[in-house]
Coordinates of C-alpha atoms and ligand atoms in Angstrom, one line a residue:
M1 CA 24.8 26.1 32.2
S2 CA 22.0 28.3 30.8
A3 CA 22.8 31.0 28.5
A4 CA 22.7 34.7 29.5
L5 CA 19.2 36.0 29.9
A6 CA 17.8 39.8 29.6
A7 CA 14.1 40.8 29.2
V8 CA 12.7 43.8 27.4
I9 CA 9.5 44.8 28.5
L10 CA 7.0 47.0 26.2
A11 CA 5.5 49.7 28.2
A12 CA 5.3 52.8 26.0
G13 CA 2.1 52.6 24.6
Q14 CA -0.9 55.1 25.8
G15 CA -3.8 52.9 27.0
T16 CA -6.2 55.2 25.9
R17 CA -9.1 52.7 26.6
M18 CA -8.1 53.1 30.3
K19 CA -9.4 56.7 30.2
S20 CA -7.1 57.9 32.8
S21 CA -4.4 60.3 33.5
L22 CA -1.9 57.5 34.9
P23 CA 0.0 55.6 32.7
K24 CA -1.6 52.2 31.9
V25 CA 1.4 50.1 33.5
L26 CA 1.3 52.0 36.7
H27 CA -2.4 50.8 37.3
P28 CA -2.3 48.6 40.5
V29 CA -3.2 44.7 40.5
A30 CA -3.4 43.6 43.7
G31 CA -1.8 46.5 44.9
K32 CA 1.3 46.6 42.8
P33 CA 1.5 48.4 39.5
M34 CA 1.0 46.1 36.5
L35 CA 4.7 46.8 35.5
A36 CA 6.1 45.5 38.8
H37 CA 4.2 42.2 38.4
V38 CA 6.1 41.7 34.7
V39 CA 9.2 43.2 36.1
A40 CA 9.2 40.5 39.2
T41 CA 8.2 37.5 36.6
A42 CA 11.1 38.6 34.6
R43 CA 13.5 38.2 37.3
A44 CA 12.1 35.0 38.7
A45 CA 12.8 33.8 35.4
G46 CA 16.3 34.8 35.9
A47 CA 16.6 38.1 33.6
A48 CA 19.1 40.6 34.2
P49 CA 19.1 43.3 33.0
V50 CA 15.7 43.9 32.9
V51 CA 14.7 47.0 30.5
A52 CA 11.5 48.9 29.8
V53 CA 10.7 50.7 26.8
V54 CA 8.6 53.9 28.0
G55 CA 7.0 56.6 26.1
H56 CA 3.4 57.7 27.4
G57 CA 4.2 58.8 30.9
A58 CA 7.8 58.0 30.6
D59 CA 8.9 60.3 33.7
R60 CA 6.1 59.0 36.0
V61 CA 6.8 55.3 35.3
R62 CA 10.5 56.0 35.9
A63 CA 9.9 57.5 39.0
A64 CA 7.6 54.6 40.2
F65 CA 10.5 52.3 39.4
A66 CA 13.2 54.5 40.9
D67 CA 16.0 52.2 43.0
T68 CA 14.4 48.9 41.7
G69 CA 17.2 48.2 39.0
V70 CA 15.0 48.4 36.3
H71 CA 16.7 50.0 33.1
F72 CA 14.7 52.4 31.2
A73 CA 14.7 53.0 27.2
L74 CA 12.6 55.8 25.7
Q75 CA 10.2 55.4 22.8
A76 CA 9.5 59.2 22.2
E77 CA 7.0 58.2 19.4
Q78 CA 5.1 54.9 19.3
L79 CA 5.9 53.7 15.9
G80 CA 5.0 49.9 16.3
T81 CA 6.4 47.4 18.6
G82 CA 9.2 46.5 16.3
H83 CA 10.2 50.0 16.8
A84 CA 10.1 49.7 20.7
L85 CA 12.4 46.9 20.8
R86 CA 14.9 48.7 18.5
C87 CA 14.6 51.7 21.2
A88 CA 16.0 48.8 23.9
V89 CA 19.0 47.8 21.6
P90 CA 21.4 50.3 22.7
A91 CA 20.5 49.2 26.6
L92 CA 21.4 45.8 25.4
A93 CA 24.7 46.8 23.7
G94 CA 27.1 43.8 23.5
F95 CA 24.5 41.4 25.0
T96 CA 24.7 37.9 23.8
G97 CA 22.4 35.2 24.9
E98 CA 18.4 34.8 25.2
L99 CA 16.5 38.0 25.0
L100 CA 12.7 37.9 26.8
L101 CA 10.2 40.1 25.0
L102 CA 7.6 40.8 27.4
C103 CA 4.8 43.4 27.7
G104 CA 4.1 45.5 30.6
D105 CA 0.2 45.4 30.1
V106 CA 0.1 41.4 30.3
P107 CA 0.7 40.9 34.5
L108 CA -0.9 37.5 34.9
L109 CA 2.2 35.6 33.3
R110 CA 3.8 33.4 35.5
A111 CA 7.9 32.6 35.7
E112 CA 6.8 29.1 34.9
T113 CA 5.4 29.6 31.8
L114 CA 8.5 31.8 30.9
A115 CA 10.7 28.5 31.9
A116 CA 8.8 26.3 29.6
L117 CA 9.0 29.1 26.6
L118 CA 12.8 29.1 27.4
Q119 CA 13.3 25.4 27.6
H120 CA 11.3 24.6 24.1
H121 CA 13.2 27.4 22.3
R122 CA 16.5 25.9 23.4
R123 CA 15.0 22.2 22.6
Q124 CA 14.0 23.6 19.1
G125 CA 17.2 25.4 18.2
A126 CA 15.1 28.5 17.4
V127 CA 16.1 31.9 16.7
V128 CA 12.4 33.4 17.5
T129 CA 10.1 31.2 19.8
V130 CA 6.5 32.8 20.3
L131 CA 4.3 32.2 22.9
T132 CA 0.8 31.5 21.5
A133 CA -2.7 31.0 22.9
E134 CA -5.8 29.3 21.5
M135 CA -8.7 31.8 21.4
D136 CA -12.1 30.8 20.9
D137 CA -12.5 34.7 19.7
P138 CA -9.5 35.4 18.0
R139 CA -10.4 38.9 17.0
G140 CA -7.7 41.7 17.4
Y141 CA -4.9 39.3 17.7
G142 CA -1.7 38.6 15.5
R143 CA -2.5 35.0 13.9
I144 CA 0.3 32.3 13.9
I145 CA 0.6 30.9 10.4
R146 CA 2.3 27.9 10.9
G147 CA 4.3 25.9 8.1
G148 CA 6.5 22.8 7.9
D149 CA 7.3 22.1 11.7
G150 CA 7.6 25.7 12.8
V151 CA 6.0 29.2 12.4
E152 CA 6.2 30.8 9.1
R153 CA 4.7 34.3 9.8
I154 CA 2.5 36.1 11.9
V155 CA -0.2 38.2 10.3
E156 CA -1.8 41.1 12.1
E157 CA -5.8 40.8 11.9
K158 CA -5.7 44.0 9.7
D159 CA -3.5 42.6 7.2
A160 CA -5.2 39.1 7.5
T161 CA -7.0 37.4 4.6
A162 CA -10.6 36.1 5.6
Q163 CA -8.7 32.2 5.8
E164 CA -5.9 33.8 8.0
R165 CA -8.5 35.6 10.2
A166 CA -10.0 32.0 10.7
V167 CA -6.9 30.7 12.5
R168 CA -7.4 30.6 16.4
E169 CA -3.9 30.3 17.7
I170 CA -2.8 33.7 18.2
N171 CA 0.2 35.5 19.3
T172 CA 0.4 36.7 22.7
G173 CA 3.2 38.9 22.4
I174 CA 5.5 37.7 24.2
Y175 CA 8.8 36.0 22.7
V176 CA 12.2 34.7 23.1
F177 CA 14.8 35.8 20.9
A178 CA 18.4 34.7 20.2
A179 CA 20.6 38.0 20.7
P180 CA 22.4 39.5 19.0
R181 CA 20.6 37.7 15.8
V182 CA 17.5 39.4 16.5
F183 CA 18.8 42.8 16.5
T184 CA 20.0 42.2 12.8
L185 CA 16.6 41.3 12.0
L186 CA 15.0 44.1 13.6
A187 CA 17.3 46.5 11.4
G188 CA 15.8 45.0 8.5
L189 CA 12.2 45.8 9.4
T190 CA 9.6 48.1 7.0
N191 CA 6.6 50.0 8.1
D192 CA 4.7 48.7 4.9
N193 CA 1.3 47.8 6.1
A194 CA -2.0 48.6 7.2
Q195 CA -1.1 50.4 10.3
G196 CA 2.1 51.9 8.8
E197 CA 4.0 50.4 12.0
Y198 CA 7.2 48.8 12.4
Y199 CA 5.6 45.3 13.5
L200 CA 7.9 43.2 15.9
T201 CA 6.0 40.3 14.5
D202 CA 7.6 40.7 11.2
V203 CA 10.7 39.4 12.8
V204 CA 9.3 35.9 12.2
A205 CA 9.0 36.0 8.5
A206 CA 12.5 37.7 8.2
A207 CA 14.1 34.7 10.2
R208 CA 12.3 32.2 7.7
T209 CA 13.3 34.2 4.8
A210 CA 17.0 33.8 6.4
G211 CA 16.4 30.1 6.7
E212 CA 16.3 30.3 10.4
R213 CA 14.0 28.1 12.6
V214 CA 11.0 30.1 14.2
A215 CA 9.3 27.9 17.1
A216 CA 6.0 28.3 19.0
L217 CA 4.5 27.2 22.5
A218 CA 1.0 27.2 23.3
A219 CA 0.4 28.6 26.7
A220 CA -1.0 25.9 29.0
C221 CA -3.6 28.6 30.5
A222 CA -4.5 31.4 28.2
E223 CA -5.8 33.4 30.9
E224 CA -2.2 34.3 31.9
T225 CA -1.6 35.9 28.7
M226 CA -4.6 38.5 28.7
G227 CA -3.6 42.1 28.1
I228 CA -5.2 44.4 30.0
N229 CA -6.8 47.4 28.0
D230 CA -9.4 48.8 29.7
R231 CA -10.8 48.9 33.6
V232 CA -13.0 45.8 33.1
Q233 CA -9.8 43.8 32.2
L234 CA -7.8 45.5 34.9
A235 CA -10.6 44.3 37.3
E236 CA -10.6 40.9 35.7
A237 CA -6.7 40.6 36.1
G238 CA -7.2 41.8 39.8
K239 CA -9.4 39.1 40.4
V240 CA -7.2 36.2 39.0
M241 CA -4.4 37.8 40.8
R242 CA -6.2 38.0 43.9
G243 CA -7.4 34.2 43.5
R244 CA -4.0 33.0 43.0
I245 CA -2.4 34.9 46.2
N246 CA -5.2 33.8 48.2
E247 CA -5.1 29.9 47.3
G248 CA -1.3 30.2 48.3
H249 CA -2.5 31.1 51.6
L250 CA -5.3 28.5 51.9
R251 CA -2.8 25.7 51.1
N252 CA -0.5 27.2 53.8
G253 CA -2.7 26.7 56.3
V254 CA -4.8 30.0 56.5
T255 CA -8.3 30.5 56.9
L256 CA -10.1 32.8 54.6
L257 CA -13.7 33.0 55.6
D258 CA -14.8 34.7 52.5
P259 CA -11.6 34.1 50.1
L260 CA -13.5 36.6 47.3
T261 CA -13.0 39.5 49.9
A262 CA -9.6 39.0 51.4
Y263 CA -7.4 41.6 49.6
I264 CA -3.7 40.4 50.1
E265 CA -0.9 41.8 48.2
P266 CA 1.8 39.6 47.0
E267 CA 4.4 40.2 49.6
V268 CA 2.3 39.6 52.6
T269 CA 3.3 36.6 54.7
I270 CA 0.5 34.7 57.0
G271 CA 1.2 31.9 59.4
A272 CA -0.7 28.8 59.7
D273 CA -3.9 28.4 61.8
T274 CA -4.6 32.4 61.2
T275 CA -8.1 33.6 60.4
I276 CA -9.1 36.0 58.1
H277 CA -12.6 37.6 58.2
P278 CA -14.0 39.2 54.9
G279 CA -13.0 42.6 54.0
V280 CA -9.7 42.3 55.4
H281 CA -6.7 44.4 53.5
L282 CA -3.2 43.3 54.2
R283 CA -0.8 45.5 52.2
G284 CA 3.0 46.1 51.6
R285 CA 5.3 43.8 53.6
T286 CA 3.0 42.9 56.1
V287 CA 3.8 39.7 58.2
V288 CA 1.1 38.2 60.5
G289 CA 2.1 35.4 62.8
R290 CA 0.1 32.1 63.5
D291 CA -3.0 31.8 65.1
C292 CA -4.1 35.3 64.6
E293 CA -7.6 36.6 64.2
L294 CA -8.2 39.8 62.1
E295 CA -11.9 40.8 62.0
P296 CA -13.8 42.5 59.1
G297 CA -12.9 45.7 57.7
V298 CA -9.2 45.4 59.2
I299 CA -6.8 47.1 57.2
I300 CA -2.8 46.5 57.7
T301 CA 0.3 48.2 55.7
D302 CA 3.7 47.0 56.4
C303 CA 3.3 45.6 60.0
T304 CA 4.7 42.9 61.7
L305 CA 2.2 40.8 63.9
G306 CA 3.6 38.2 66.1
D307 CA 1.4 34.7 67.1
R308 CA -2.1 34.8 68.5
V309 CA -2.7 38.6 68.0
H310 CA -6.2 39.4 67.6
V311 CA -7.4 42.4 65.8
K312 CA -11.2 43.3 66.2
A313 CA -13.3 45.1 63.5
G314 CA -12.3 48.2 61.9
S315 CA -8.9 48.7 63.2
V316 CA -6.3 50.4 61.0
L317 CA -2.7 49.4 61.2
A318 CA 0.4 50.9 59.6
G319 CA 4.1 50.8 60.1
S320 CA 3.7 49.1 63.5
T321 CA 5.3 46.0 65.2
V322 CA 2.8 44.2 67.2
G323 CA 4.1 41.6 69.8
A324 CA 2.5 38.3 70.7
D325 CA -0.7 37.7 72.3
T326 CA -2.0 41.2 72.0
D327 CA -5.8 42.4 71.4
I328 CA -6.4 45.4 69.2
G329 CA -9.7 47.0 68.5
P330 CA -12.4 47.3 67.7
M331 CA -11.8 50.6 65.5
A332 CA -8.0 51.0 67.1
H333 CA -5.7 53.0 64.9
L334 CA -1.8 52.2 65.3
R335 CA 0.3 54.5 63.1
P336 CA 3.7 54.1 62.2
G337 CA 6.3 53.6 64.7
T338 CA 3.9 51.7 67.2
V339 CA 5.8 49.0 68.9
L340 CA 4.0 46.9 71.1
A341 CA 6.1 44.5 73.1
G342 CA 3.3 41.7 73.5
E343 CA 0.3 40.6 75.7
N344 CA -1.1 44.4 75.1
K345 CA -4.7 45.4 74.9
I346 CA -5.1 48.7 72.7
G347 CA -8.7 48.9 73.1
N348 CA -11.6 50.9 71.0
F349 CA -10.9 54.4 69.7
V350 CA -7.3 54.1 70.9
E351 CA -4.6 56.0 68.6
T352 CA -1.0 55.2 69.1
K353 CA 2.1 56.9 66.9
K354 CA 5.6 56.6 67.4
A355 CA 4.8 54.6 70.8
A356 CA 7.2 52.0 72.3
I357 CA 4.6 50.0 74.9
G358 CA 5.9 47.5 77.2
K359 CA 4.9 44.1 78.2
G360 CA 1.4 43.5 79.2
S361 CA 0.7 47.5 79.2
K362 CA -2.9 48.2 78.4
A363 CA -4.8 51.4 76.9
S364 CA -8.1 50.2 76.7
H365 CA -10.6 53.1 75.5
L366 CA -10.3 56.2 74.0
T367 CA -6.8 57.6 74.2
Y368 CA -4.1 58.9 72.2
L369 CA -0.4 57.9 72.5
G370 CA 1.9 59.6 70.5
D371 CA 5.8 60.2 70.7
A372 CA 5.6 58.2 73.9
E373 CA 7.9 55.4 75.9
I374 CA 5.6 53.2 78.1
G375 CA 6.9 50.5 80.1
S376 CA 5.6 47.1 81.2
G377 CA 2.6 46.3 83.2
V378 CA 1.2 50.2 82.6
N379 CA -2.6 50.7 82.9
V380 CA -3.5 53.9 80.7
G381 CA -7.0 54.8 81.8
C382 CA -9.7 55.5 79.3
G383 CA -9.7 59.2 77.8
T384 CA -5.7 59.7 78.2
I385 CA -3.9 61.8 75.8
T386 CA -0.1 62.6 75.3
C387 CA 0.2 66.3 74.4
N388 CA 3.0 65.8 72.3
Y389 CA 2.9 68.9 69.6
D390 CA 3.1 72.6 71.1
G391 CA 2.7 73.8 67.8
V392 CA 6.3 73.8 66.8
N393 CA 8.0 70.7 67.9
K394 CA 6.9 67.2 69.0
H395 CA 8.1 66.2 72.5
V396 CA 8.0 62.8 74.1
T397 CA 6.0 61.5 77.1
I398 CA 8.0 58.6 79.2
I399 CA 6.2 56.2 81.5
E400 CA 7.9 53.7 83.4
D401 CA 7.0 50.3 84.3
D402 CA 4.0 49.7 86.4
V403 CA 2.4 53.0 86.1
F404 CA -1.6 53.3 86.8
V405 CA -2.8 56.4 85.1
G406 CA -6.5 57.3 85.9
S407 CA -9.0 57.9 83.4
D408 CA -9.1 61.6 81.5
V409 CA -5.2 62.3 82.2
Q410 CA -3.3 64.7 79.9
F411 CA 0.4 64.5 79.9
V412 CA 2.1 67.8 78.6
A413 CA 5.4 66.5 77.1
P414 CA 8.3 66.8 77.6
V415 CA 7.4 64.8 80.8
R416 CA 8.3 61.7 82.4
V417 CA 6.3 59.6 85.0
G418 CA 8.3 57.4 87.6
R419 CA 8.2 53.7 88.0
G420 CA 5.0 52.5 89.8
S421 CA 3.1 55.7 90.7
L422 CA -0.3 56.7 90.5
I423 CA -1.6 59.4 88.3
G424 CA -5.5 60.4 89.7
A425 CA -8.0 60.7 87.1
G426 CA -8.6 64.1 85.7
S427 CA -4.8 65.2 85.8
T428 CA -2.8 67.5 83.6
I429 CA 0.6 66.3 84.5
T430 CA 3.1 69.2 83.4
K431 CA 6.0 68.1 85.6
D432 CA 8.0 65.1 86.0
V433 CA 6.6 62.6 88.8
P434 CA 9.0 60.7 91.0
A435 CA 8.9 56.9 91.2
D436 CA 6.4 55.4 93.7
A437 CA 4.0 58.7 94.1
L438 CA 0.7 60.1 93.5
A439 CA 0.2 62.8 91.2
I440 CA -2.9 64.5 91.2
T441 CA -3.7 67.9 89.9
R442 CA -7.5 68.6 89.9
A443 CA -9.4 71.0 92.1
E444 CA -11.1 69.9 94.9
Q445 CA -14.8 69.0 94.5
K446 CA -17.1 71.5 96.2
V447 CA -20.8 70.5 97.3
I448 CA -23.3 73.1 97.7
E449 CA -26.5 71.6 99.4
G450 CA -29.6 72.3 97.9
W451 CA -28.3 74.7 95.2
V452 CA -30.5 72.9 92.4
S453 CA -33.9 73.6 94.0
R454 CA -33.2 77.2 95.1
K455 CA -31.9 77.8 91.4
R456 CA -35.0 76.4 89.8
N457 CA -37.4 78.4 92.1
K458 CA -35.5 81.7 91.0
T459 CA -35.7 81.1 87.4
A460 CA -39.3 79.8 87.5
K461 CA -40.1 83.5 89.0
G462 CA -42.4 85.4 86.7
R463 CA -41.9 83.1 83.7
P464 CA -44.8 81.0 82.5
G465 CA -44.7 77.3 83.7
P466 CA -45.1 74.4 81.5
K467 CA -48.7 74.3 79.9
E468 CA -50.7 71.6 81.2
Ligands
UD1_1 C1 0.4 42.9 19.2 C2 1.0 42.2 18.2 C3 -0.1 41.1 18.1 C4 -0.6 40.4 19.2 C5 -0.8 41.4 20.5 C6 -0.8 40.7 21.5 C7 2.7 43.4 16.9 C8 2.7 43.7 15.6 N1 1.2 42.9 17.1 O1 -0.7 43.7 18.8 O2 0.5 40.2 16.9 O3 -1.4 39.3 19.1 O4 0.3 42.4 20.4 O5 -1.6 41.7 22.6 O6 3.4 43.2 17.2 N2 4.0 49.1 22.6 C9 5.1 49.9 22.7 N3 5.4 50.9 21.3 C10 4.8 50.9 20.4 C11 3.4 50.0 20.4 C12 3.4 49.2 21.3 O7 5.7 50.3 23.5 O8 5.1 51.6 19.4 C13 3.8 48.3 23.5 C14 2.2 48.6 24.1 O9 2.4 49.7 25.2 C15 2.0 47.1 24.9 C16 2.6 46.2 23.8 O10 3.7 46.9 23.0 O11 2.3 46.9 26.1 C17 1.6 45.9 22.5 O12 1.1 47.0 21.9 P1 -0.3 47.0 21.0 O13 -0.6 48.4 20.4 O14 -1.2 46.5 22.3 O15 -0.2 45.6 20.1 P2 -1.3 45.0 19.3 O16 -1.5 46.0 18.3 O17 -2.4 44.7 20.2
CA2 CA1 -2.8 45.0 22.4

């Protein structure tokens, strides 16, 4: 049986170099705040509870993670990484086990790497195990000073001698600690160093002085331990994260015509043999079926698409359910609450909102269907509008099965159209229509013979004609 595992995520720093009013750890990578990636990784490694130490922008960070089960500890003043972990100790009162220490601005770290770190920690019987990385250019990082068969100490760049600076194995800032032992070591830290901070790294030397074992594991992939300090690194991390997500889909049988321009958020699932064109964005908890085709510039947020759905260029879908064998777009807009039963056609410049549309029904052009319940086999003509809003309240339009709606019809809701009826083109329907009826409201056509030439002759009189 494995020991209890908790995680502390340091996230109190300001992130000055982001030049942002948004706290650094809330900047998104592949659509999710950096901190959310770190929380997900901690949980995937089996950590509970997860405690985030917040300071700068604490209220916004807390608000962004409300209802996620993440615990928070406040570090009101940023007195160093050691001080930050001290601030989390009350939240871990009574905790005995292994403590993962992660950074909120290191979003690329994978749970597999943490599993390897934990395994190394256990095998070495260490009190502290540090995740390290080999860097061609180690500038700015703490250096790992090895001795005997473990780590002797970590020295910060600003406190290092020239010889120590030459060391290329650096501290990634990620550790496993034995708790509660680490809490005792933390209590003894001082801020007697170049930056006047309480360094978490000094826990290493303290453990060694007490005769305890400190181990180190070099990360198999240094890229994972990249910290985000500015927007250049943020963009880089986004690219790496998208690359990982997209590789997963490619391996699952999804075709990405240009993986570099497929923006797919981590929780999206896609069925095999679906083809995704360039510039497609799939966001939130979107589910895409098999054999679908998503053309360029399609943006889908929190939708479920059945199999063989074809979404044509430039369509925007949110909060909608799309049944199998449906064609959408180009340039259609499905807004939240749209439910298409399947085998539908929603054509160009059609907008739907809170609209349940039955099997096989079509709205092929230039239409607004809002607050509508539409049966199966309905044909909605070009330019149809549900007038759902009276300026105060929204009202529902009900159109039963097999209704044929001519072009340019307005339904002034609330209104119900009975099964199999026919609505003449250009009608404004304000009253319920029974089944099997024809409803038509347009004025009868008048024809006045010769009107045009008579009118022209009149207006031409007394006016200079066009110059020849
Ligand atoms: C720290 C390490 C260094 C390591 C580097 C890896 C120390 C003393 N040094 O240095 O050995 O190579 O990380 O990136 O630990 N934070 C707080 N409260 C604080 C200070 C920091 O929450 O008072 C958070 C930051 O928001 C950040 C993390 O801790 O997420 C690291 O802080 P940072 O200031 O970047 O540490 P470095 O000086 O880079
Ligand atoms: Ca840093």
